[in-house]
CSV table of C-alpha atoms in Angstrom, one decimal:
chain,number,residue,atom,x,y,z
A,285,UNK,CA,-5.7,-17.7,5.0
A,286,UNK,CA,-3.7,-15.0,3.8
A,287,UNK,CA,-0.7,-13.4,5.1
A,288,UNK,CA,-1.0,-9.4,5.1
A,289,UNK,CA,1.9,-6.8,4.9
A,290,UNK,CA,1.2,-3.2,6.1
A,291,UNK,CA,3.1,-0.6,4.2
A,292,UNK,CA,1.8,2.9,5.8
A,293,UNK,CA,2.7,6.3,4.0
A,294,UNK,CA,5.4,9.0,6.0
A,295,UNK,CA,5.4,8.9,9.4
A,296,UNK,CA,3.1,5.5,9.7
A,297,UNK,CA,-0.5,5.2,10.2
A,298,UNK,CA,-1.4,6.3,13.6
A,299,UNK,CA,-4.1,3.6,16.1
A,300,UNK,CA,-7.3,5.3,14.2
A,301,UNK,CA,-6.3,4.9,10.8
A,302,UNK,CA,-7.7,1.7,9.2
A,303,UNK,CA,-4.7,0.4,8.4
A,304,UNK,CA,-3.8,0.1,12.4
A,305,UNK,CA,-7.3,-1.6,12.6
A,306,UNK,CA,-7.3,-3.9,10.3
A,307,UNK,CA,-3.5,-4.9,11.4
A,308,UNK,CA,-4.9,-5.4,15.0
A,309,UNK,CA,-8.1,-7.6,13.4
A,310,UNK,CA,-5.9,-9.5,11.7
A,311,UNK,CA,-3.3,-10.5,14.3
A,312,UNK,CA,-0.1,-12.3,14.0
A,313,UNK,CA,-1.4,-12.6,10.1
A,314,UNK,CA,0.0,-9.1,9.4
A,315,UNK,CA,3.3,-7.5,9.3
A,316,UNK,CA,3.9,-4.1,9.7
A,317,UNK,CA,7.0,-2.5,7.7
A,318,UNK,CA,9.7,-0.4,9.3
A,319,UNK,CA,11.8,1.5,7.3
A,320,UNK,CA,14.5,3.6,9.1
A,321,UNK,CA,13.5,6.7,7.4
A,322,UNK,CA,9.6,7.0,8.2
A,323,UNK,CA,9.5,10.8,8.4
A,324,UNK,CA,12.0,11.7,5.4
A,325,UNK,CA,11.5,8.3,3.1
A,326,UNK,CA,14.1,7.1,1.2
A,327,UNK,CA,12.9,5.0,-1.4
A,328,UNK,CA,15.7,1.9,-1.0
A,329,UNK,CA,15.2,1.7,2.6
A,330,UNK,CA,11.6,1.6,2.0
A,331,UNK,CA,12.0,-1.2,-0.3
A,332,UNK,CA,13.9,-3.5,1.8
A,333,UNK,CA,11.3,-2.7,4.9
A,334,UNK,CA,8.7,-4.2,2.2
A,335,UNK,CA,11.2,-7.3,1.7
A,336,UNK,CA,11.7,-7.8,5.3
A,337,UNK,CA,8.1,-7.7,6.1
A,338,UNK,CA,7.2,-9.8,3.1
A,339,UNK,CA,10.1,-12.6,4.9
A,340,UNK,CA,8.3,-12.1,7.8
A,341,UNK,CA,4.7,-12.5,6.9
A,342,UNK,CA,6.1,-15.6,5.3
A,343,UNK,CA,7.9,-17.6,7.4
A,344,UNK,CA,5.5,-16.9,10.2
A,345,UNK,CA,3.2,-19.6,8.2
A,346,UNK,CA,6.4,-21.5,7.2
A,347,UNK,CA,5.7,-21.8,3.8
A,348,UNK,CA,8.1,-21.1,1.2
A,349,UNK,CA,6.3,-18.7,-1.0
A,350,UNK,CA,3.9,-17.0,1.8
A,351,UNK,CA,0.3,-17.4,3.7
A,352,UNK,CA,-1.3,-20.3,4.5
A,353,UNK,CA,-2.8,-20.6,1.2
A,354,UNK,CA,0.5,-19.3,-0.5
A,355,UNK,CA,-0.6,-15.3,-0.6
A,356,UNK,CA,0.8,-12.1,0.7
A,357,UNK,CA,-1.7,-9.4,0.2
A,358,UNK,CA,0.4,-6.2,0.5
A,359,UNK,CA,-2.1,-3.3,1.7
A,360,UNK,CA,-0.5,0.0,1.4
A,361,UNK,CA,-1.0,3.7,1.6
A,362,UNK,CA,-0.7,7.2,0.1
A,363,UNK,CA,3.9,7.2,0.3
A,364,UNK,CA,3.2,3.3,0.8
A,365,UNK,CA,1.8,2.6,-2.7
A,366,UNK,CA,4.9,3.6,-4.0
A,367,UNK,CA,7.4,1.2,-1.7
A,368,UNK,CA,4.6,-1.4,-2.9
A,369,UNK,CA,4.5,-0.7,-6.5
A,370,UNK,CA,9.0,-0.5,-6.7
A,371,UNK,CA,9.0,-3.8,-4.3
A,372,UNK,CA,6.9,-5.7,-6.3
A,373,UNK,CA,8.8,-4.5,-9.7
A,374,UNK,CA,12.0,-5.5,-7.9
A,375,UNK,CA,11.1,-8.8,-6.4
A,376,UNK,CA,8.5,-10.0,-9.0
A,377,UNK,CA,7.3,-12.3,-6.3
A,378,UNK,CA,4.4,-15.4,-7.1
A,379,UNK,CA,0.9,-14.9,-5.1
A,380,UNK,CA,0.9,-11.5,-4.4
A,381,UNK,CA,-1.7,-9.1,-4.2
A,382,UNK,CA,-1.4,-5.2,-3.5
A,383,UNK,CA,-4.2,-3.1,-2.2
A,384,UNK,CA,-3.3,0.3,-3.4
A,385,UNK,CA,-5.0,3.2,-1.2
A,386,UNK,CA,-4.8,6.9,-1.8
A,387,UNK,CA,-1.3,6.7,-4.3
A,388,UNK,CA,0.2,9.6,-4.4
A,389,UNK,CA,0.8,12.0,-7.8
A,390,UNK,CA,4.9,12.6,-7.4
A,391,UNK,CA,4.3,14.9,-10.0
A,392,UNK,CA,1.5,16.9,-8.4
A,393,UNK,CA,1.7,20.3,-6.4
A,394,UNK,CA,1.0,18.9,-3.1
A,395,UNK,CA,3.7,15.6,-3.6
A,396,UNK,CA,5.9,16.2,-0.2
A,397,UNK,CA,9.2,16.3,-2.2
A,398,UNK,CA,11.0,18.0,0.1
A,399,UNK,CA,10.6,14.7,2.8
A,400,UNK,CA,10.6,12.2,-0.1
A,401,UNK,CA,12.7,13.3,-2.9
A,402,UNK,CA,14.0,9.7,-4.1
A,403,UNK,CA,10.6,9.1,-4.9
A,404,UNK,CA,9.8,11.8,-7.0
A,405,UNK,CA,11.0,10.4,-10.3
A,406,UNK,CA,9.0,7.2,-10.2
A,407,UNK,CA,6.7,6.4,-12.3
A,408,UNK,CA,3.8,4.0,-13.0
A,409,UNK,CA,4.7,0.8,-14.7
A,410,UNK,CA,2.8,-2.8,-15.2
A,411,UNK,CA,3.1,-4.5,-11.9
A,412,UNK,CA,3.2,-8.1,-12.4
A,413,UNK,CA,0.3,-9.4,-10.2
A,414,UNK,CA,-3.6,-8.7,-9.0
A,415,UNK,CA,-3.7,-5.1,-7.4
A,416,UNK,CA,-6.4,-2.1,-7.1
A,417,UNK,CA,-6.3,1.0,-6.7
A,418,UNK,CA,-8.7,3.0,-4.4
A,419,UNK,CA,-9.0,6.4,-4.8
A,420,UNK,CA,-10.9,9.4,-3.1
A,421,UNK,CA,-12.4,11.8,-5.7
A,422,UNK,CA,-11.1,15.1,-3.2
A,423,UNK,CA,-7.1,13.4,-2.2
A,424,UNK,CA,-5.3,16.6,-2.0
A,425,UNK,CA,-2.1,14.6,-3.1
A,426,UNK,CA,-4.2,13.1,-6.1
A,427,UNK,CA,-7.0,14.2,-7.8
A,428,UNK,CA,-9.4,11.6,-9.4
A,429,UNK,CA,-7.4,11.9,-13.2
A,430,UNK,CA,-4.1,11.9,-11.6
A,431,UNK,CA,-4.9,8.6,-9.5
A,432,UNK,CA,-6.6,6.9,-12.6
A,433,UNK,CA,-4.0,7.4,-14.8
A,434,UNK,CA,-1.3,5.9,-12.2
A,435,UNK,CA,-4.0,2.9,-12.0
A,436,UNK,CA,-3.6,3.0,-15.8
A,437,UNK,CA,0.3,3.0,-15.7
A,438,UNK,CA,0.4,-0.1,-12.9
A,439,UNK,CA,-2.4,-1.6,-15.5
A,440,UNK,CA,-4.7,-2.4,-12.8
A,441,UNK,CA,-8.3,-1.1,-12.1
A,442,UNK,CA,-9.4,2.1,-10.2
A,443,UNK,CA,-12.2,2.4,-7.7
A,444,UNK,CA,-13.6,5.6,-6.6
A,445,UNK,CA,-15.0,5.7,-2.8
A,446,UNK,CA,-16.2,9.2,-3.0
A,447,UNK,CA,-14.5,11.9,-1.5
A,448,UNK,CA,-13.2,11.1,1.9
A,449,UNK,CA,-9.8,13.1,1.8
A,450,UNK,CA,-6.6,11.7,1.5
A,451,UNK,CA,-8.2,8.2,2.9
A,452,UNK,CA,-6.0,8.3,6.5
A,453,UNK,CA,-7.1,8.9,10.4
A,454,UNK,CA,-8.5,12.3,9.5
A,455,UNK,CA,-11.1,11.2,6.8
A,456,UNK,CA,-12.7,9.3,9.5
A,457,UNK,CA,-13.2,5.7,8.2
A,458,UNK,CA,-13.2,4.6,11.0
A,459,UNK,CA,-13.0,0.6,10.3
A,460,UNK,CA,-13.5,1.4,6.7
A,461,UNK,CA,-15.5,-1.7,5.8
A,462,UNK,CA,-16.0,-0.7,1.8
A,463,UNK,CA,-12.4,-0.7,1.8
A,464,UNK,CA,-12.2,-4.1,3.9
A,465,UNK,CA,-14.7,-5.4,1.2
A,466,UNK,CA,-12.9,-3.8,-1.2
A,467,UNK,CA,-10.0,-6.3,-0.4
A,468,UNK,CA,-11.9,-9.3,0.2
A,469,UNK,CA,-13.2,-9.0,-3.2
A,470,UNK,CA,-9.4,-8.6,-4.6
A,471,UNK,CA,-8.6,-11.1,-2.3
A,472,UNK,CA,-11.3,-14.3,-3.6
A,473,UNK,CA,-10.6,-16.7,-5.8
C-alpha cells in the first residue's frame, strides 16, 4: 500500500478534476495539502502544507518513514509541481515518489506571477527520488519544450498524453485512467 499526498495547483482542484477522484478512490490513503494562501501562493507556506500532509499521510499508517509499504507517492499539479519539487529538495525524504502533472513554465508568458510571485525564480534542479512528469502537448502555461526541459532539469523522464489543455477539470479527463496507469507504473517495484 502506498500512502498518497495531493498537492493541487492555485485555488485547489475542484470535485471533477482527477486529482479529487482519485483522492476520493483512494480514501483515508490520501492527504490533501492546505496551504493558507491557495488563491495568491506563497511558496514557504506551500512547502510546509506539503510537510504537514507528508506527516499526516504518515502517521495515519504509523510507520516511521510513510505507507504501509514505506512510500508516499506525492501526486501534484500545474502550481503543485512546484511545492512538490522545493519540498522534496528541502526534506530529501527516503521512499518518495512524485507524480508531476502539467508543471508550470515560471518563465513563460502565461506563468500567473502576479498570484504567485515567490515562485517565479525557481528553477528545475535534480530531485533526489523516482518522479515523472506528464505533460499535455497544447498546456497554455507550458508548451511541450518548456515542460521537457523542466523534466530535464528535475532529471526525470517526460511523458506526453497528447493535448488535453492544461490537464485540470476543464480538459475533461474525467477519471484519467492513462494518468492513473501512468502512476501505477511509477509506482511498481
Amino acid at each position: 500500500m502506498v500512502a498518497y499526498v495531493i498537492i493541487p495547483g492555485i485555488d485547489g482542484s475542484d470535485e471533477r478534476h482527477w486529482q479529487s477522484r482519485w483522492e476520493r478512490a483512494w480514501g483515508e490513503a490520501a492527504v490533501r495539502i492546505a496551504p493558507r494562501s491557495w488563491a495568491r501562493p506563497e511558496l514557504r507556506d506551500w512547502v510546509a502544507a506539503v510537510q504537514s500532509a507528508y506527516e499526516v499521510a504518515v502517521a495515519r499508517d504509523g510507520r516511521a518513514e510513510g505507507g504501509a509499504d514505506g512510500r508516499v507517492a506525492l501526486v501534484a499539479h500545474s502550481l503543485g509541481c512546484w511545492a512538490a519539487a522545493e519540498w522534496l529538495a528541502w526534506a530529501r525524504p527516503a521512499e518518495v515518489t512524485a507524480f508531476l502533472a502539467a508543471p508550470p513554465d515560471p518563465r513563460g508568458p502565461a506563468f500567473p506571477g502576479a498570484a504567485a510571485p515567490t515562485f517565479l525564480e525557481l528553477s528545475a534542479r535534480p530531485l533526489p527520488g523516482p518522479a515523472l512528469v506528464v505533460a499535455s502537448e497544447d498546456d497554455p502555461y507550458a508548451d511541450a519544450t518548456a515542460s521537457a526541459a523542466l523534466a530535464s532539469g528535475w532529471r526525470v523522464p517526460w511523458h506526453s498524453v497528447g493535448a488535453h489543455g492544461h490537464l485540470n477539470s476543464a480538459s475533461g479527463l474525467g477519471d484519467w485512467p492513462v494518468g492513473r496507469q501512468l502512476l501505477d507504473t511509477l509506482l511498481s517495484p
